[in-house]
């Protein structure tokens, strides 16, 4: 029988242990679903997870003892308590649980300690458990005994805020709103009003259940919490608040009441704010009685009885009565003030507004009453008044009313056209502007009003202007308001048109496809200043645009390319586009995508042209940027010319022309020549589209200048030359005329070409341009230079016929005139041609006929040329003396350009060739040409030095000139013998020998 009892006891103990294990595991799982005190529940679950293996092994030992049974009973009881608490914390109202979180952690701590006590009762020493050591169980016991469960920091902060709110009777709507937001965050619910209201209703239901349980202390505490939370906006609708307010206000009457005598402080005589009761039972204002004590008084001011100065008890009942009296009078005052605001007397209106502002600043409750009395429409109406002080006061009051108050904002939204009068204040004086932008910023939080703000004409422009003002707060408010308004695509576009691109760039980068399209189109169509364009690129606009060019659909590509073109008209931007890889996607669209529309290809070609133009004016010191980096790029782009329409042709021609002005000009010209560009350009010079023709001529001119003569001769024939002359004669495009003239100037000076030009009437055409040119017209200078360069081909000394034609056409006087009035390059070309003419003068000068009669009775003829010793004329012998060209040529020697000086010197030196040395030197001396030659000995130009040495070596053979000019030449000549080239040293030494400075047999020779 005893054995049976023991067996039954073992079975019961085993079943109980199994129940405890099962319950603990259920608790561990349930802790994952608790709504509050999650860390504390997790800690309890961790302890239970460690206890479960011990209990399982214990269950296999079949041990029976009173101590063990006692321990199991405790474990069973506390585990069930933990299970019940865990389940409750997973399903009850979240706000209710949060308000009770301290009680919950206390229960958890008690359960943990009880379980640890039960654990200590287990007879572990006699059990010889394998899963854990006695030391580990002891550590577990100690940890559970020392465990201190606390509410989370956030939960504690909320409870403290609740307690403060209950103690302070006058906390308002904002306090309750903020508290409710904190509660929502702590329990994981939305802050939407409907959600919060539902949660509060459930909380109230929990309180009713508390009353049913007859837990009066908890019910009273919860009622206080409900009273606090019901001040929040979510607790009741605006309509419910309005009904409640007017019910109360109508019950008060219409006249303010005088304060009761008991409201006055016996010391100050003023109505008390913080009444306190002394040990004598009398009530005073706290600050007044404290000062009474501080002054050393120990007796009651009324009864003169001795007082305990440490005893001051708040008179809550009296304080509440005073506050209720104040509230009643304030409510009546607010209700009666509105008609006075519309007074015709400005001072009365401002005084009334000052009073209203003071009331609004005192308490949030007052602001609520002002809102409920529907002051907002009246205040907005007052913004139309002329008085600046009145408007400013209204703006201040409106800002106070709408601050953190959705009901007030909603009432503003219901006023007819409420935003426009506020926006008008943005354009007034700075103080009023600051108030207006602060008010608009607060209103923009409310989505309905936010929609209205951006639609008011001029609002966004004024805000952008304010965002850069010196007033920090006004600028900050304007920035924040623009941020709030950036929800709308149209607002963002308006901001961009006001030169505020921040939000456009953001949408272009991160917006959906539709928005990206809108932003790209805006950039494409917008009129931008150069500063704006640079700012956009610096702000990162290129990356998104280039992405759209590469990955967007055709409409997207088109908008993005147009935007790139708009930005590329600034050279700095064009260079940055090249750096960021714009060439690749643009070339891909132009060269490879047959599906591209003609308009897109035209826009792409125009953009590529702008990139080319940007490479022309690169700043020194920076890494050079190149557009076309390979022969393939050049060949493919050139090949497109004959495959596209005139708009694309024009852009490609302009692209190559621009690149021919860049740092890579030599490379580009050589590659174009190798790719048969001349062959492509010659037909285009006759193109029916004048723009294409003009740009083809311009590019042809670049390639003809210093180009490969054989290639040019291969493709330029009589027809091409006739076309060029016709362009010069008829084109209204000045650049085209200059370029056509430049081609003629650059063509090889060979007989067929010159003859073709003469046949095409090129010479009279060129001369007519030179005769019509006004040298003070900068636009004509380049044309004159090219024209004078073209004249050279008709003056080659090897073809006397051409020279005669040119001379009879009046070329020589024209050239002399240009020596005095032309640009340096014009002077150079004119000197070259005059020198060529002069080379033929010796042969053309007429020999004097023999004189008949007696020489002694006749005077020498006056028309004998002093150089050529015959009869000379401008048109027949091309004589420089007869053309009065010597003086102008000598003057040209003063030009800073060595090349110009060389050409002039060459022309002058034709006067001292051969037998003309004596007479020519005399003419040069009279024209003061020899000192400049001596000066050229110190020139940095080796060619000019050498030509001067050759001239002086001949001139100084004549004793007269050696004597007059030799001394001034000695020093530079000696210097040249020491540092010049071998030829220069030799010539210098030869001259020094003429001057008797060196021996004729000097080693310098």
PDB file of C-alpha atoms in Angstrom, residues 374-381 398 408-422 448-449 452:
ATOM      1  CA  UNK A 374     -14.315  82.423 -35.653  1.00  0.00           C
ATOM      2  CA  UNK A 375     -11.864  85.321 -35.530  1.00  0.00           C
ATOM      3  CA  UNK A 376      -9.776  83.952 -38.423  1.00  0.00           C
ATOM      4  CA  UNK A 377     -11.900  85.268 -41.348  1.00  0.00           C
ATOM      5  CA  UNK A 378     -12.007  88.710 -39.744  1.00  0.00           C
ATOM      6  CA  UNK A 379      -8.237  88.760 -39.227  1.00  0.00           C
ATOM      7  CA  UNK A 380      -7.570  87.737 -42.838  1.00  0.00           C
ATOM      8  CA  UNK A 381      -9.913  90.479 -43.982  1.00  0.00           C
ATOM      9  CA  UNK A 398      -2.674  84.449 -37.121  1.00  0.00           C
ATOM     10  CA  UNK A 408      -7.151  76.655 -37.121  1.00  0.00           C
ATOM     11  CA  UNK A 409      -5.482  75.829 -40.431  1.00  0.00           C
ATOM     12  CA  UNK A 410      -8.666  74.193 -41.667  1.00  0.00           C
ATOM     13  CA  UNK A 411     -10.612  77.324 -40.771  1.00  0.00           C
ATOM     14  CA  UNK A 412      -8.080  79.415 -42.748  1.00  0.00           C
ATOM     15  CA  UNK A 413      -8.598  77.108 -45.722  1.00  0.00           C
ATOM     16  CA  UNK A 414     -12.361  77.713 -45.581  1.00  0.00           C
ATOM     17  CA  UNK A 415     -11.928  81.495 -45.922  1.00  0.00           C
ATOM     18  CA  UNK A 416     -12.407  82.789 -49.460  1.00  0.00           C
ATOM     19  CA  UNK A 417      -8.975  83.361 -51.052  1.00  0.00           C
ATOM     20  CA  UNK A 418      -7.062  83.381 -47.720  1.00  0.00           C
ATOM     21  CA  UNK A 419      -3.485  83.098 -49.029  1.00  0.00           C
ATOM     22  CA  UNK A 420      -3.280  85.995 -51.474  1.00  0.00           C
ATOM     23  CA  UNK A 421      -3.408  88.802 -48.846  1.00  0.00           C
ATOM     24  CA  UNK A 422      -0.659  87.047 -46.893  1.00  0.00           C
ATOM     25  CA  UNK A 448      -5.052  71.995 -48.533  1.00  0.00           C
ATOM     26  CA  UNK A 449      -3.355  75.330 -47.872  1.00  0.00           C
ATOM     27  CA  UNK A 452      -3.097  77.168 -52.542  1.00  0.00           C
TER      28      UNK A 452
END
